[in-house]
């Protein structure tokens, strides 16, 4: 998921260079959403994934 966020960020940067500002705002919004979803999922994985199997 982090890879998708980085990909949309790169798309946004390339679109900004060429002047497509409508695409930039959409791509940045998607990248932000995907980054925060990745962040929440990774935190939950660290919290609930460290259960010991004794």
N, CA, C and O atoms as a MOPAC input file, in Angstrom:
PM7 MOZYME 1SCF
protein

 N      0.82500 1    -1.19200 1     0.00000 1
 C      0.00000 1     0.00000 1     0.00000 1
 C      0.86900 1     1.25500 1     0.00000 1
 O      0.51400 1     2.27900 1    -0.58300 1
 N      1.99700 1     1.14900 1     0.65900 1
 C      2.90000 1     2.29700 1     0.65700 1
 C      3.42900 1     2.54800 1    -0.75500 1
 O      3.66500 1     3.69100 1    -1.14600 1
 N      3.60800 1     1.48100 1    -1.50100 1
 C      4.04500 1     1.62500 1    -2.89100 1
 C      3.03900 1     2.38500 1    -3.73700 1
 O      3.41600 1     3.20100 1    -4.57900 1
 N      1.74900 1     2.11600 1    -3.51200 1
 C      0.70000 1     2.84700 1    -4.23800 1
 C      0.71300 1     4.32000 1    -3.86300 1
 O      0.54200 1     5.18100 1    -4.72700 1
 N      0.91700 1     4.62200 1    -2.57700 1
 C      0.95500 1     6.01700 1    -2.14600 1
 C      2.12400 1     6.74900 1    -2.79800 1
 O      1.98300 1     7.89000 1    -3.23800 1
 N      3.27300 1     6.08900 1    -2.85700 1
 C      4.44300 1     6.70100 1    -3.50200 1
 C      4.19100 1     6.89100 1    -4.98700 1
 O      4.58500 1     7.90700 1    -5.56100 1
 N      3.52900 1     5.90700 1    -5.62100 1
 C      3.24300 1     6.02000 1    -7.04700 1
 C      2.33400 1     7.21900 1    -7.33400 1
 O      2.58300 1     7.97000 1    -8.27700 1
 N      1.28300 1     7.40500 1    -6.52900 1
 C      0.39800 1     8.54600 1    -6.73800 1
 C      1.11500 1     9.86300 1    -6.44700 1
 O      0.82500 1    10.87500 1    -7.08500 1
 N      2.04000 1     9.86300 1    -5.49900 1
 C      2.81800 1    11.07100 1    -5.23300 1
 C      3.70700 1    11.41100 1    -6.42500 1
 O      3.84100 1    12.58100 1    -6.78300 1
 N      4.31500 1    10.40400 1    -7.04100 1
 C      5.14400 1    10.63700 1    -8.23000 1
 C      4.28700 1    11.13300 1    -9.39100 1
 O      4.69600 1    12.02700 1   -10.13100 1
 N      3.09500 1    10.55000 1    -9.55000 1
 C      2.17800 1    11.02400 1   -10.59200 1
 C      1.82600 1    12.49100 1   -10.36200 1
 O      1.77300 1    13.28300 1   -11.30300 1
 N      1.58700 1    12.84200 1    -9.09900 1
 C      1.24600 1    14.23000 1    -8.77300 1
 C      2.40500 1    15.17100 1    -9.09800 1
 O      2.18700 1    16.26800 1    -9.61400 1
 N      3.62500 1    14.75000 1    -8.80200 1
 C      4.78000 1    15.60700 1    -9.08900 1
 C      4.99300 1    15.77900 1   -10.58700 1
 O      5.30200 1    16.87700 1   -11.05000 1
 N      4.83100 1    14.71000 1   -11.33700 1
 C      4.98900 1    14.79800 1   -12.78900 1
 C      3.89200 1    15.67500 1   -13.39800 1
 O      4.16000 1    16.48700 1   -14.28400 1
 N      2.65700 1    15.50700 1   -12.92000 1
 C      1.55400 1    16.32100 1   -13.42500 1
 C      1.74200 1    17.79100 1   -13.06800 1
 O      1.36600 1    18.67000 1   -13.84300 1
 N      2.32500 1    18.06300 1   -11.89400 1
 C      2.57200 1    19.45600 1   -11.50600 1
 C      3.60600 1    20.09900 1   -12.41800 1
 O      3.49900 1    21.28100 1   -12.74500 1
 N      4.59900 1    19.33300 1   -12.82700 1
 C      5.62400 1    19.88000 1   -13.72500 1
 C      5.01200 1    20.25800 1   -15.06700 1
 O      5.38500 1    21.27200 1   -15.65800 1
 N      4.06900 1    19.44200 1   -15.55200 1
 C      3.45900 1    19.71100 1   -16.85100 1
 C      2.24400 1    20.63800 1   -16.76200 1
 O      1.69300 1    21.02100 1   -17.79400 1
 N      1.81500 1    21.00600 1   -15.54700 1
 C      0.75800 1    21.98800 1   -15.39400 1
 C     -0.64800 1    21.43700 1   -15.33300 1
 O     -1.60400 1    22.18900 1   -15.51900 1
 N     -0.80700 1    20.16600 1   -15.08300 1
 C     -2.14700 1    19.57900 1   -14.95700 1
 C     -2.56600 1    19.63300 1   -13.48800 1
 O     -2.42800 1    18.65300 1   -12.75600 1
 N     -3.07600 1    20.78600 1   -13.07000 1
 C     -3.32100 1    20.98300 1   -11.64500 1
 C     -4.54100 1    20.23700 1   -11.12600 1
 O     -4.60800 1    19.95800 1    -9.92900 1
 N     -5.49900 1    19.90400 1   -11.96900 1
 C     -6.64000 1    19.09500 1   -11.53400 1
 C     -6.20900 1    17.68300 1   -11.18300 1
 O     -6.68100 1    17.10400 1   -10.20400 1
 N     -5.31600 1    17.13700 1   -11.98100 1
 C     -4.79100 1    15.79600 1   -11.71600 1
 C     -3.90300 1    15.81200 1   -10.47800 1
 O     -3.86500 1    14.83900 1    -9.72500 1
 N     -3.19700 1    16.90500 1   -10.26900 1
 C     -2.30400 1    17.01000 1    -9.11300 1
 C     -3.08300 1    16.91000 1    -7.82100 1
 O     -2.70800 1    16.15000 1    -6.92800 1
 N     -4.15900 1    17.66600 1    -7.70600 1
 C     -4.92300 1    17.65100 1    -6.45900 1
 C     -5.55300 1    16.28900 1    -6.21100 1
 O     -5.61600 1    15.83300 1    -5.06900 1
 N     -6.01700 1    15.63700 1    -7.26500 1
 C     -6.60100 1    14.31000 1    -7.11200 1
 C     -5.54300 1    13.29500 1    -6.69600 1
 O     -5.77000 1    12.50500 1    -5.77900 1
 N     -4.40200 1    13.30800 1    -7.35500 1
 C     -3.34000 1    12.34700 1    -7.03900 1
 C     -2.77400 1    12.57100 1    -5.64000 1
 O     -2.46800 1    11.60700 1    -4.93800 1
 N     -2.63100 1    13.81500 1    -5.23100 1
 C     -2.13500 1    14.09900 1    -3.88000 1
 C     -3.15100 1    13.63900 1    -2.83900 1
 O     -2.77000 1    13.09500 1    -1.80300 1
 N     -4.43700 1    13.85000 1    -3.10300 1
 C     -5.46100 1    13.38900 1    -2.17700 1
 C     -5.45700 1    11.88100 1    -2.02000 1
 O     -5.56400 1    11.36800 1    -0.90600 1
 N     -5.33300 1    11.16700 1    -3.13100 1
 C     -5.28200 1     9.70200 1    -3.07400 1
 C     -4.02200 1     9.24600 1    -2.34500 1
 O     -4.07300 1     8.31300 1    -1.54300 1
 N     -2.89300 1     9.89500 1    -2.61700 1
 C     -1.64200 1     9.52200 1    -1.95300 1
 C     -1.73500 1     9.73700 1    -0.45000 1
 O     -1.24600 1     8.91100 1     0.32000 1
 N     -2.35400 1    10.83000 1    -0.01800 1
 C     -2.51200 1    11.08200 1     1.41300 1
 C     -3.37800 1    10.02100 1     2.06800 1
 O     -3.03300 1     9.49600 1     3.12700 1
 N     -4.50300 1     9.70300 1     1.43900 1
 C     -5.40500 1     8.69400 1     1.99800 1
 C     -4.70300 1     7.35000 1     2.10600 1
 O     -4.78000 1     6.69400 1     3.14500 1
 N     -4.01700 1     6.93000 1     1.04200 1
 C     -3.33000 1     5.64200 1     1.06500 1
 C     -2.20900 1     5.62400 1     2.09400 1
 O     -1.98500 1     4.60000 1     2.73900 1
 N     -1.50200 1     6.73300 1     2.26100 1
 C     -0.43400 1     6.78600 1     3.25200 1
 C     -0.97800 1     6.63700 1     4.66000 1
 O     -0.40700 1     5.90900 1     5.47200 1
 N     -2.08300 1     7.32500 1     4.96100 1
 C     -2.62800 1     7.22900 1     6.30700 1
 C     -3.25000 1     5.86100 1     6.57100 1
 O     -3.18000 1     5.36200 1     7.69400 1
 N     -3.85300 1     5.25100 1     5.56200 1
 C     -4.36800 1     3.89200 1     5.72400 1
 C     -3.20900 1     2.93200 1     5.97700 1
 O     -3.31400 1     2.05400 1     6.83400 1
 N     -2.10300 1     3.08500 1     5.24100 1
 C     -0.91700 1     2.26300 1     5.46400 1
 C     -0.37800 1     2.47400 1     6.86500 1
 O     -0.00900 1     1.50900 1     7.53400 1
 N     -0.32400 1     3.71100 1     7.31800 1
 C      0.20100 1     4.02100 1     8.64000 1
 C     -0.63900 1     3.37800 1     9.73100 1
 O     -0.09700 1     2.78400 1    10.66300 1
 N     -1.95400 1     3.48800 1     9.62400 1
 C     -2.85300 1     2.88700 1    10.61800 1
 C     -2.73100 1     1.36800 1    10.60900 1
 O     -2.68500 1     0.74000 1    11.66700 1
 N     -2.67900 1     0.78000 1     9.42200 1
 C     -2.57200 1    -0.67400 1     9.33500 1
 C     -1.24000 1    -1.18000 1     9.87500 1
 O     -1.19200 1    -2.23900 1    10.50000 1
 N     -0.16600 1    -0.44300 1     9.64300 1
 C      1.12600 1    -0.88100 1    10.16400 1
 C      1.18500 1    -0.75300 1    11.68600 1
 O      1.76800 1    -1.60800 1    12.35200 1
 N      0.59500 1     0.29100 1    12.24000 1
 C      0.55500 1     0.44000 1    13.69600 1
 C     -0.26900 1    -0.67800 1    14.32100 1
 O      0.13800 1    -1.26200 1    15.32600 1
 N     -1.41800 1    -0.97900 1    13.73600 1
 C     -2.23200 1    -2.08000 1    14.24600 1
 C     -1.51200 1    -3.41500 1    14.11300 1
 O     -1.64600 1    -4.27900 1    14.97900 1
 N     -0.76300 1    -3.59000 1    13.05300 1
 C      0.00000 1    -4.81700 1    12.86600 1
 C      1.08600 1    -4.94400 1    13.92900 1
 O      1.31400 1    -6.03900 1    14.44300 1
 N      1.75100 1    -3.85600 1    14.26500 1
 C      2.77900 1    -3.90600 1    15.29900 1
 C      2.16900 1    -4.18300 1    16.66000 1
 O      2.75900 1    -4.90700 1    17.46300 1
 N      0.99400 1    -3.61900 1    16.93700 1
 C      0.36400 1    -3.81000 1    18.24000 1
 C     -0.17600 1    -5.23100 1    18.38300 1
 O      0.10200 1    -5.89900 1    19.37900 1
 N     -0.93500 1    -5.69400 1    17.41400 1
 C     -1.59900 1    -6.99100 1    17.53600 1
 C     -0.77400 1    -8.14100 1    16.96600 1
 O     -1.13500 1    -9.29900 1    17.17900 1
 N      0.28800 1    -7.88000 1    16.26900 1
 C      1.08600 1    -8.93400 1    15.66500 1
 C      2.15100 1    -9.51500 1    16.58200 1
 O      2.76400 1   -10.52600 1    16.24000 1
 N      2.38500 1    -8.90900 1    17.72900 1
 C      3.45300 1    -9.34600 1    18.62900 1
 C      2.91800 1   -10.22100 1    19.74900 1
 O      3.36300 1   -10.11200 1    20.89100 1
 N      1.99600 1   -11.06100 1    19.44100 1
 C      1.47800 1   -11.99300 1    20.43900 1
 C      2.38200 1   -13.21300 1    20.49300 1
 O      2.75200 1   -13.77400 1    19.46100 1
 N      2.72900 1   -13.61200 1    21.69500 1
 C      3.61200 1   -14.76600 1    21.83400 1
 C      2.79200 1   -16.05400 1    21.74800 1
 O      1.68300 1   -16.13600 1    22.27700 1
 N      3.34400 1   -17.03200 1    21.08600 1
 C      2.66200 1   -18.31600 1    20.95400 1
 C      3.38000 1   -19.33500 1    21.83000 1
 O      4.24600 1   -20.07500 1    21.36200 1
 N      3.01100 1   -19.36200 1    23.09700 1
 C      3.66400 1   -20.23600 1    24.07800 1
 C      2.94200 1   -21.54000 1    24.19800 1
 O      3.34900 1   -22.40200 1    24.97700 1

